Every structure is written in structure tokens, then in C-alpha cells.
Coordinates of C-alpha atoms in Angstrom, one line a residue:
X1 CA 0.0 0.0 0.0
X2 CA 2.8 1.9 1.1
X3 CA 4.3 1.7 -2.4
X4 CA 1.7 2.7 -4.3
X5 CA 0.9 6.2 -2.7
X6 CA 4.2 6.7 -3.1
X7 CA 3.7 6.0 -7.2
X8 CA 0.9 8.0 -7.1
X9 CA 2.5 10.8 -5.5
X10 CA 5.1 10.7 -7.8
X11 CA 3.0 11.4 -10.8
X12 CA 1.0 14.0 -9.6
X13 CA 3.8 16.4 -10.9
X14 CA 3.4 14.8 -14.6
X15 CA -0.9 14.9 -14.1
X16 CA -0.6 18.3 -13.2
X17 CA 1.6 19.4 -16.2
X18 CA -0.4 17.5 -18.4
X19 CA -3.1 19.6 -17.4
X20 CA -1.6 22.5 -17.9
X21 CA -0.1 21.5 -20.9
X22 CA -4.0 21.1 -22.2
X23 CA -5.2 24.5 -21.2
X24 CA -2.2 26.0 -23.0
X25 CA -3.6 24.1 -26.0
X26 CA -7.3 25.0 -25.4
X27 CA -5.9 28.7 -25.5
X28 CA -4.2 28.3 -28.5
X29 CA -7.3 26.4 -30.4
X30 CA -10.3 28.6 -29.5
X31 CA -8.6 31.7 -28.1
X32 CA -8.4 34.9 -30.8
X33 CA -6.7 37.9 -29.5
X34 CA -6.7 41.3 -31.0
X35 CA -4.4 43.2 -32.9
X36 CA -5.4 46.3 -30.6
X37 CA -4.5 44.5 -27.7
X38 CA -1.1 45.4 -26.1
X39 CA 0.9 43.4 -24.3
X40 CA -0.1 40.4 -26.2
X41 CA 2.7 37.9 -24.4
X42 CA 1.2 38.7 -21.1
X43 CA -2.2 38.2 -21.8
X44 CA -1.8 34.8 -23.3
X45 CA 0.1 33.9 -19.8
X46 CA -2.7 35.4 -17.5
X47 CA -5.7 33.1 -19.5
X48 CA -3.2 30.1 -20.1
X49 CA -3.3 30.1 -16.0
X50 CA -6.8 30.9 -15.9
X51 CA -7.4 28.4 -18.1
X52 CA -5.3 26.2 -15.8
X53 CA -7.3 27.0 -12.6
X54 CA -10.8 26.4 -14.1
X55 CA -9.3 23.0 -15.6
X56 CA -8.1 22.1 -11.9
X57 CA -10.7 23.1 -10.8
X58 CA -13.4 21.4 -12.8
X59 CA -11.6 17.9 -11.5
X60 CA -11.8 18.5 -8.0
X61 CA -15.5 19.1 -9.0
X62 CA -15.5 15.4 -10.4
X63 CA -14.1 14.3 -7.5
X64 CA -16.4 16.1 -5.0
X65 CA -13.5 17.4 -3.2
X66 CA -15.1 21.0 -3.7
X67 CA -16.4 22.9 -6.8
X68 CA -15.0 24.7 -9.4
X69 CA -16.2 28.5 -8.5
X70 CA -15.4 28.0 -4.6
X71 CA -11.5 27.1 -5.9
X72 CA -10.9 29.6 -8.2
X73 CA -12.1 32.1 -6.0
X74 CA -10.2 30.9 -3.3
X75 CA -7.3 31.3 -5.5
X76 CA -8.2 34.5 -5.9
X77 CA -8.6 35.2 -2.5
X78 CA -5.1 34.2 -1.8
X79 CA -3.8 37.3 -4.3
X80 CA -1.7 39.6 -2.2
X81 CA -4.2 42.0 -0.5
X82 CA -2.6 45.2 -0.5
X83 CA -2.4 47.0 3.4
X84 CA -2.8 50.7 2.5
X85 CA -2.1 52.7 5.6
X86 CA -4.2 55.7 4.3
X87 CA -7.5 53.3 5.0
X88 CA -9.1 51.9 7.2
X89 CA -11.2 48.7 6.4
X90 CA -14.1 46.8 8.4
X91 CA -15.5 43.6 7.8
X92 CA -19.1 44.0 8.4
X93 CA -22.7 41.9 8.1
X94 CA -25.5 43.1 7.2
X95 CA -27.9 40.5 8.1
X96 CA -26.5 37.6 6.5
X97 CA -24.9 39.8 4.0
X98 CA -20.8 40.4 4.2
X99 CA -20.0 43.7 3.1
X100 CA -16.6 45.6 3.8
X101 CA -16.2 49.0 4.5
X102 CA -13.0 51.5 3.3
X103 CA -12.7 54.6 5.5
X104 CA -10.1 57.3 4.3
X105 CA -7.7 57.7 7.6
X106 CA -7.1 61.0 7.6
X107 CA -9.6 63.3 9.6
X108 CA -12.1 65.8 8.0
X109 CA -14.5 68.2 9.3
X110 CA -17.0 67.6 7.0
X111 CA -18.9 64.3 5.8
X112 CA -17.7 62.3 3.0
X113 CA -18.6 61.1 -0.5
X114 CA -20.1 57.3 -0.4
X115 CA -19.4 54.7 -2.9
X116 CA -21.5 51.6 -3.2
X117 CA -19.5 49.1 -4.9
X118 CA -21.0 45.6 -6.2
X119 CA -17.9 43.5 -7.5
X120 CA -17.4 41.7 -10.9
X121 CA -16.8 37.8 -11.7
X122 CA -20.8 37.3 -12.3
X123 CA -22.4 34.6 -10.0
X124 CA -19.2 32.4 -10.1
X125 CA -15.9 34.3 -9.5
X126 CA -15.3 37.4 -7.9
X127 CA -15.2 38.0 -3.8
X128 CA -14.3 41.3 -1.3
X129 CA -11.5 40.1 -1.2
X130 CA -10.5 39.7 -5.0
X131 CA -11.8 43.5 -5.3
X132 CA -10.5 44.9 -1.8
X133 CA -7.8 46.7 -3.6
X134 CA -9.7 48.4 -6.1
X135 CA -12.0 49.6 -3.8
X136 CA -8.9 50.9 -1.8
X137 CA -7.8 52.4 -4.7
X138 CA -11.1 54.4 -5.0
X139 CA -11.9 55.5 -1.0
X140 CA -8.0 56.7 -0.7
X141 CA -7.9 58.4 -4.3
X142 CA -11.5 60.0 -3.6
X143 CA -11.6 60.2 -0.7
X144 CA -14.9 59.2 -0.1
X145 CA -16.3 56.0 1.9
X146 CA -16.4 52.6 0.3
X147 CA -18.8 50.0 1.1
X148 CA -18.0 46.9 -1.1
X149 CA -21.1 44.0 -1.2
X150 CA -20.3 40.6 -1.1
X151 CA -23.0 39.1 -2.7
X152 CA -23.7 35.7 -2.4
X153 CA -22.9 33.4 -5.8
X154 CA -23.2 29.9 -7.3
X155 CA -22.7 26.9 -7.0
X156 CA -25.1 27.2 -3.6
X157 CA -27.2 30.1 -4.6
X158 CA -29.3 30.6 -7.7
X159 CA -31.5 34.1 -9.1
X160 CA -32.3 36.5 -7.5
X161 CA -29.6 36.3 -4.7
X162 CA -27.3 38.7 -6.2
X163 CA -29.6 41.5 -7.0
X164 CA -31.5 41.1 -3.4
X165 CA -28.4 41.1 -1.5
X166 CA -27.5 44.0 -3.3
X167 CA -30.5 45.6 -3.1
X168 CA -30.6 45.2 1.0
X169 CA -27.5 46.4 1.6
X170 CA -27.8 49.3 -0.4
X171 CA -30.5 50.3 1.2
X172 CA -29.3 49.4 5.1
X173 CA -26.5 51.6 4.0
X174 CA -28.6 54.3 2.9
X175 CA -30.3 54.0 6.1
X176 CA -27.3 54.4 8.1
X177 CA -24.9 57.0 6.5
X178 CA -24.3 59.8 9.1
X179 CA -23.2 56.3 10.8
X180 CA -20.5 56.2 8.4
X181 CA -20.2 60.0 8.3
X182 CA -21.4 59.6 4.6
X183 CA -22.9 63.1 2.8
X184 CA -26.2 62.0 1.7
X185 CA -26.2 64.3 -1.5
X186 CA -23.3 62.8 -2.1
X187 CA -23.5 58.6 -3.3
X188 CA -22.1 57.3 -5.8
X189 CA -23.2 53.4 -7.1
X190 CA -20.4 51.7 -8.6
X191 CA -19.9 48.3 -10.5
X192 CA -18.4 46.6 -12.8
X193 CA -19.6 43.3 -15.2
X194 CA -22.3 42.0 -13.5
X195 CA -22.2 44.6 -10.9
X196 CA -22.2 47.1 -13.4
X197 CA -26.2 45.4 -14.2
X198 CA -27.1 45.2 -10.4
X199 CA -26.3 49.1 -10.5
X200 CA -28.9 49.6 -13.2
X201 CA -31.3 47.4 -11.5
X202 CA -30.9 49.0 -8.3
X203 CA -31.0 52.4 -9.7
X204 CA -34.7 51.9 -10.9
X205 CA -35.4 49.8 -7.8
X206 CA -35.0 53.0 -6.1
X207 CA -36.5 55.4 -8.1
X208 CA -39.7 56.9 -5.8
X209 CA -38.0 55.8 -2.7
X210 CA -38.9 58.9 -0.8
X211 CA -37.6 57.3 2.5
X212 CA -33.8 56.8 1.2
X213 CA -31.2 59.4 0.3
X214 CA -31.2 59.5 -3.5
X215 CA -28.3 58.1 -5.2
X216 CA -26.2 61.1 -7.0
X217 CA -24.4 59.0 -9.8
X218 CA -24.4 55.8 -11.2
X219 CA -21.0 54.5 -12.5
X220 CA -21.6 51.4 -15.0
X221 CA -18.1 49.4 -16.0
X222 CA -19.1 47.4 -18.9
X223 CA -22.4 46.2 -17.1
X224 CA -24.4 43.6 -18.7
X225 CA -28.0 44.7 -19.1
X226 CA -29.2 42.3 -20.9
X227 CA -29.9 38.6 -21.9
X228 CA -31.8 38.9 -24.8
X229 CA -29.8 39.6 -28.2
X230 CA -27.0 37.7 -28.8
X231 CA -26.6 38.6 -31.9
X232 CA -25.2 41.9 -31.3
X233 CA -22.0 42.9 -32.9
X234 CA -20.0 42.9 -30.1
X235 CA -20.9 39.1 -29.3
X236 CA -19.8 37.9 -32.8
X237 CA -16.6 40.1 -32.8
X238 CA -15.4 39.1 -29.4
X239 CA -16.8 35.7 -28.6
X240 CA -13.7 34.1 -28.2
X241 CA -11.7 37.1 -26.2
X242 CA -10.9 36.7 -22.9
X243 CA -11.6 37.1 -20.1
X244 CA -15.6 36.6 -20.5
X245 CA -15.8 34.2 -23.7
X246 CA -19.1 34.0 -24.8
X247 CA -19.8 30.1 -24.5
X248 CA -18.5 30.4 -20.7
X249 CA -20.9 33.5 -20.3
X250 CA -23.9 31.8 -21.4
X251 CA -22.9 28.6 -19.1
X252 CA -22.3 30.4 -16.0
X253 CA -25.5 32.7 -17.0
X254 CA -27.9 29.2 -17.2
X255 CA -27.0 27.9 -14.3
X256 CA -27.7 30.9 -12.1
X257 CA -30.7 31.4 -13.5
X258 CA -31.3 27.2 -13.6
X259 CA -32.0 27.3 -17.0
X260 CA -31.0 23.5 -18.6
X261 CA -28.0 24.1 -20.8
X262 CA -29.8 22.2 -24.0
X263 CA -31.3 25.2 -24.4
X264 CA -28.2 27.5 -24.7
X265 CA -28.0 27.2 -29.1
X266 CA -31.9 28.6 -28.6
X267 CA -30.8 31.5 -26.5
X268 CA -27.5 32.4 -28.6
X269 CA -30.1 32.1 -31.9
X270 CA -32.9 34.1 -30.4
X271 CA -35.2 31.4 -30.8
X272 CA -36.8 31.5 -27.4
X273 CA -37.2 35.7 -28.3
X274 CA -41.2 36.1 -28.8
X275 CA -42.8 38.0 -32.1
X276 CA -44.4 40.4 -30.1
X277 CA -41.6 40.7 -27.2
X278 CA -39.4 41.6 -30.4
X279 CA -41.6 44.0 -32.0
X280 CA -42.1 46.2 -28.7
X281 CA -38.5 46.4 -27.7
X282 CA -36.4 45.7 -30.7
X283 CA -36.2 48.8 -30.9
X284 CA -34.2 49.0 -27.5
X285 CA -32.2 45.9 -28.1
X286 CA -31.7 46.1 -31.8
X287 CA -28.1 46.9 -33.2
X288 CA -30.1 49.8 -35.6
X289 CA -29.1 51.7 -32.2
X290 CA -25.2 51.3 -31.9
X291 CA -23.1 54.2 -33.9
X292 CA -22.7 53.3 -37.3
X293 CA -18.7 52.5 -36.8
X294 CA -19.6 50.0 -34.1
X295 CA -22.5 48.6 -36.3
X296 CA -20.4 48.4 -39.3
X297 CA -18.6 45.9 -38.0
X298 CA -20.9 43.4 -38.0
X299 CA -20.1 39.7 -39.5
X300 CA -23.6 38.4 -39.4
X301 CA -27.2 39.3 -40.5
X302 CA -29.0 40.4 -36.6
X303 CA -32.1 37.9 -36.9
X304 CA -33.7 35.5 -34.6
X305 CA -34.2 32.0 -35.2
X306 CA -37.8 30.9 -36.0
X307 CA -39.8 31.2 -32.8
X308 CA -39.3 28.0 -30.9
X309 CA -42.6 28.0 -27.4
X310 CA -40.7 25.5 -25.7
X311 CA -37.7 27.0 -25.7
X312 CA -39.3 30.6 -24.7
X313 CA -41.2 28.7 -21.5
X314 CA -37.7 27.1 -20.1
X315 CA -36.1 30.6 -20.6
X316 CA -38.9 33.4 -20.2
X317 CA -37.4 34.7 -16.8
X318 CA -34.3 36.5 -18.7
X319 CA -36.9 38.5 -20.0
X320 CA -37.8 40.1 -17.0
X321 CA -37.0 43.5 -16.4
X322 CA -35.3 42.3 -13.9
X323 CA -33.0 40.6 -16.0
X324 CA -33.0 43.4 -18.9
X325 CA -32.6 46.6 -17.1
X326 CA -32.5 48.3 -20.6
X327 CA -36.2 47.3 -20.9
X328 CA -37.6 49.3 -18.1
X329 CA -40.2 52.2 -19.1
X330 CA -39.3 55.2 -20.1
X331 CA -40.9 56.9 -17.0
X332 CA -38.3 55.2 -14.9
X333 CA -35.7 55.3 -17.0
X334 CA -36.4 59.2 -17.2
X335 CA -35.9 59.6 -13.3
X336 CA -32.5 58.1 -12.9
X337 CA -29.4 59.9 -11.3
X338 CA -27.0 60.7 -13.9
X339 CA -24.3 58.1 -15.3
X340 CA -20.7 57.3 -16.0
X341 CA -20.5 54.5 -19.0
X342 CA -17.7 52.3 -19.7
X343 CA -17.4 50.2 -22.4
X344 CA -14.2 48.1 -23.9
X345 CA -13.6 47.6 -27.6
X346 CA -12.4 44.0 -26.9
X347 CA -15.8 43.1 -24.9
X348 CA -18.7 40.8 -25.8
X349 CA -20.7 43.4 -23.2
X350 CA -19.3 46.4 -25.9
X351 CA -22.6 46.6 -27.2
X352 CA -25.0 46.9 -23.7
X353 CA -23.0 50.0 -22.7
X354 CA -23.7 51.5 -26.0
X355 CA -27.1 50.2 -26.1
X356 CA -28.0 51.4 -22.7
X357 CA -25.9 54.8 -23.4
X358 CA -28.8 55.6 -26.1
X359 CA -31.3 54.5 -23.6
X360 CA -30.8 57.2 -21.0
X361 CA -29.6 60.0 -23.3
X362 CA -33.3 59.4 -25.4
X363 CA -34.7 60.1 -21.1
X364 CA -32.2 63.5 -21.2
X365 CA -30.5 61.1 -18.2
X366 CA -26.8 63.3 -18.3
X367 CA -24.5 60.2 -19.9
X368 CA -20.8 60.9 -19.4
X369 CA -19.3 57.9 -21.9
X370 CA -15.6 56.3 -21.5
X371 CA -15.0 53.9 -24.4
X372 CA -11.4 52.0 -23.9
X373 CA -10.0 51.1 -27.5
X374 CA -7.6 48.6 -25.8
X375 CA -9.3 47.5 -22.9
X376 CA -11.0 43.9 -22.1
X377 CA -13.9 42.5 -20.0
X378 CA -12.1 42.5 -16.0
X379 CA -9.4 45.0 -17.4
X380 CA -9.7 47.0 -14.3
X381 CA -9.3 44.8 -11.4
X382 CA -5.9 44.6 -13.2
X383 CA -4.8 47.8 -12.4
X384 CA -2.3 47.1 -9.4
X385 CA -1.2 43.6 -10.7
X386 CA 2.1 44.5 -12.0
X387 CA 3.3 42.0 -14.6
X388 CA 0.0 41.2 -15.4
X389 CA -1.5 45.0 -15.1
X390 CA -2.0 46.9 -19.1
X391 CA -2.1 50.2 -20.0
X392 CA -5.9 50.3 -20.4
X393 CA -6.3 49.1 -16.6
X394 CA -4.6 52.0 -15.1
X395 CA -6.2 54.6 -17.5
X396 CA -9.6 53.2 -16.7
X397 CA -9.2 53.1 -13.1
X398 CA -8.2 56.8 -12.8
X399 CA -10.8 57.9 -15.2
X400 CA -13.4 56.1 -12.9
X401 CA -11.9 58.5 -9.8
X402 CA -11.6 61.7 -11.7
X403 CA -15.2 61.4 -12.8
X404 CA -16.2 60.2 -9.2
X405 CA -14.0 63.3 -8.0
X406 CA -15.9 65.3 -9.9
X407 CA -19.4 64.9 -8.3

């Protein structure tokens, strides 16, 4: 017995490097990278690793030793969490809700800007922790109050966890600001990715709320608000960029919102999209609304697959608004706080920013728009990484704090 641990131990080494020999070639076979991009070398590295920890990952899964999300954020929790002796951070619960709390050091006489932050990753990666130096980043260069949510994900928790958790803790914060010495005219709600959408959610969930402080600015990092049209340019352009592929996006989209994956092809075709649904907010979701050199670009006709019922019944939930924040009336849309759009060339989520860019401006909502020609989905959280930081992470993270200065 004795023997053969030791055999087995001795070829974990060669497993392991065949598995990482694999993901290099799964890069390599499905992986296109721009010619925009810079730093080309380094990029390959980062999502050959990536690649790496999902593979890992997705055998421990097999083996029910843990899943794949819970160790590749753990990974990511283990990053080097910058101590920055100009903040002061608290671990908090609100409820059952962990949210943490950045504090600029220095004294001041009169109350501070608030930031609501909701992290990236979508319901699988992602954590306070993975985002604690951002959010640093933003209270000390600011100086305003951060209060990062750490929303609860998959593989345990399904829709509409990460929008309620958001949504409470928002508004406990709200509730509680002179706690935090927080200027009420003064909040900014900040996300990025998926937490970019649960800002436009939230934004409208709170319009008419007389009893909460009103939100001054919304800041929207390549949000996804939408589930709907697949078909959009920036989805065929960029389906196979990292660091959000679009097969991966869809995946990780189904199973939070326990949709079976048979019915993904359905979804990417528009087959589950309904006449009527189509005819009443096409016009919202349409590529017809992107600025000709965006739609220009497109490699395939924008139409939907012949209506398919069954297919519309197993999916019907992503069109609820919900789900499609770009879908809300008009008469919410019209009272939201003004907004700071991001959007990245290199992004399948390109075309929601511009999408819901046209959306506010047709409301007269005040649109400030950043568009990053070299910059990727998760670009920013790269900005302090070193080796692995670009150009277009460090831009975009200081034009996030000069807009927030601004307000």
C-alpha cells in the first residue's frame, strides 16, 4: 500500500503538467486575440493560468472534493491583499450579508462622499476580497467611503440572490450614512460586469423611494443589461476574447438562472425571443441603435431564429426586467441619477454599454461615456497587478476617480 501512494504521488507532478499543458492548447485552439490589444505575451500567460485554474478546478469538482467557483475564488482570495495605511477597512454583516467598508484615515470636518461598490466575476468568480484593492484604490484616491457588497454566488445560490443582496444592503446603508459619516447628497453606485447590471437594477429599484437618500451618480463598468440579443456585434466580434468568452458567459448565465443548458443554441439564436416581445422592444435591443462605426462591424445578418414556445417557456425569466434593465419604461428610466458609461472595444458586453448609453440619453439622463479602444472584459481589477496590469487598466481606473472626484 505503502508503495503505491508513493507512485501515485510521484505522478501527480506529470498529471498536473499535463493539465496544464492542455489549457495552453485550449488557448491556443479557440482563443483569438486582437491586434489592438497590447501586451499580447502577457495576456496569453494570464488566461493560459486561468485556463489552468478552471481546468483544476473542474476535477476537483468530479471528485467532490469542492467545486470549481469555490477554488478559483479561493485562489483568488489568496492574491496579495494590498495593506494601505491611508484606509481603514471593516468587515461587516448586514444581516447575512458580508459587506466591507473603506474609510479614508485622515480626519475631515465635514462628511464624505459614499461609494456603493457591487464587485465583478458574475455569480461564479469574484469576492471582497478579489476587489479589496480596487476599492482601496477608489476611498483613498477619492476620498470618499467605500462599502464593497459581497454578494452571495453559485454553485449554492441561484436568481435573484445577487440582486436582493445587493439591493438590502444598499439600502441598510442608505439608512445608516451619518453612521459612516457619509454626505447624503453625495453617493455614488459603482460596479463593474455583472455589478455594473445590479447598478442599473438598483438604480430603478429606487426610483420613488422617498424614505432613502437619493443616489447622485451611477458609474456602470461594462455592465451587462441584458440577456436577450446575442446577436449583437460585439458578441460575434469578441466571442472568443478573454476574459468573458461568450460560450462560458452563457454557461455560467444558465445555471444561475437554472436554466437547462440544451437550451443555450436557442438562447445564442434568439429562438426562445417572442414575435411580439421583439416587436415592442427591438427597438431598444436592436443593433439599428449602436453608432454606425460599431454597427459596421458586423459579420452576421442580426435575426432571430424561428420562434421556438418551448424553448421561450424554459427561458422566459431572462426577459424580465429584472433581468434586462434596458427594458424598463421610459418613465423610470427618465428619473435616474446621472451616469458614467464604460465600455471596452475588446468586450462581448461592448454593445450593452452602447445600447444602454442611447437608452438614457433618449430620457435626457446626463451620460458621461468612456470607451477603452484597448481595454478587455475584467481589465480594471488589473490595475495594481504588475506583470500582469495593461495600459488600459490603469487609464480606466483613474478615469473612474476623476469622474467620481468630480461629483
Amino acid at each position: 500500500m505503502a508503495v503505491l501512494w508513493l507512485v501515485l504521488l510521484a505522478a501527480l507532478p506529470g498529471f498536473f503538467l499535463g493539465v496544464f499543458l492542455q489549457a495552453v492548447w485550449e488557448h491556443w485552439r479557440t482563443t483569438r486575440i486582437p491586434a489592438a490589444l497590447q501586451r499580447p505575451a502577457r495576456f496569453r500567460a494570464l488566461h493560459c493560468i486561468i485556463l489552468y485554474t478552471m481546468a483544476v478546478g473542474n476535477i476537483f469538482e468530479k471528485l467532490r472534493i469542492c467545486s470549481m467557483p469555490r477554488f478559483v475564488r479561493f485562489l483568488q482570495d489568496k492574491l496579495t491583499i494590498k495593506k494601505n495605511p491611508e484606509v481603514v477597512v471593516t468587515d461587516l454583516h448586514f444581516g447575512t450579508i458580508p459587506v466591507r467598508l473603506f474609510q479614508p484615515k485622515a480626519s475631515t470636518s465635514s462628511p464624505r462622499r459614499g461609494i456603493l461598490f457591487y464587485h465583478g466575476g458574475g455569480p461564479v468568480f469574484g469576492s471582497l476580497d478579489s476587489y479589496h484593492n480596487l476599492c482601496s484604490f477608489l476611498a483613498r484616491e477619492t476620498d470618499s467611503v467605500v462599502l464593497s457588497v459581497g454578494y452571495r454566488m453559485l454553485p449554492e445560490h441561484h436568481y435573484p440572490v445577487i440582486f436582493t443582496d445587493c439591493l438590502n444592503a444598499s439600502i441598510h446603508f442608505l439608512k445608516a450614512l451619518k453612521t459612516y459619516g457619509v454626505d447624503p447628497s453625495k453617493v455614488v453606485a459603482c460596479g463593474e460586469s455583472v455589478g455594473g447590471g445590479m447598478v442599473a437594477l438598483i438604480m430603478q429599484a429606487l426610483v420613488g423611494r422617498t424614505d432613502l437618500p437619493q443616489i447622485r451618480a451611477q458609474v456602470l463598468i461594462y455592465p451587462m443589461v441584458q440577456a436577450i440579443n446575442f446577436q449583437l456585434p460585439s458578441f460575434q466580434q469578441n466571442q472568443n476574447v478573454p476574459f468573458l468568452p461568450l460560450d462560458f458567459m452563457i454557461t455560467c448565465m444558465c445555471k444561475y438562472l437554472t436554466i437547462d443548458l440544451s437550451w443555450k443554441e436557442a438562447m445564442l439564436k434568439g429562438a426562445c425571443i417572442p414575435p411580439g416581445f421583439w416587436k415592442k422592444y427591438g427597438k431598444w435591443l436592436s443593433s439599428d441603435n449602436l453608432p454606425r462605426r460599431f454597427r459596421s462591424k458586423v459579420q452576421q445578418p442580426e435575426t432571430p431564429a424561428p420562434f421556438n414556445e418551448a424553448a421561450y417557456l424554459e427561458t422566459k425569466h431572462i426577459f424580465d426586467v429584472e433581468n434586462a434593465p434596458i427594458i424598463a419604461d421610459d418613465e423610470v428610466i427618465a428619473q435616474l441619477p446621472e451616469a458614467f458609461l464604460v465600455s471596452c472595444e475588446m468586450d462581448i458586453l461592448r454593445d450593452d454599454t452602447l445600447l444602454y448609453k442611447k437608452r438614457l440619453e433618449d430620457q435626457d439622463v446626463r451620460v458621461t461615456w468612456y470607451h477603452v479602444e484597448d481595454g478587455f472584459h475584467g481589465c480594471i481589477v488589473l490595475f495594481d497587478k504588475k506583470f500582469f496590469s495593461f495600459p488600459c487598466s490603469v487609464s480606466l481606473a483613474n478615469a473612474v476617480v476623476s469622474y467620481i472626484k468630480g461629483i
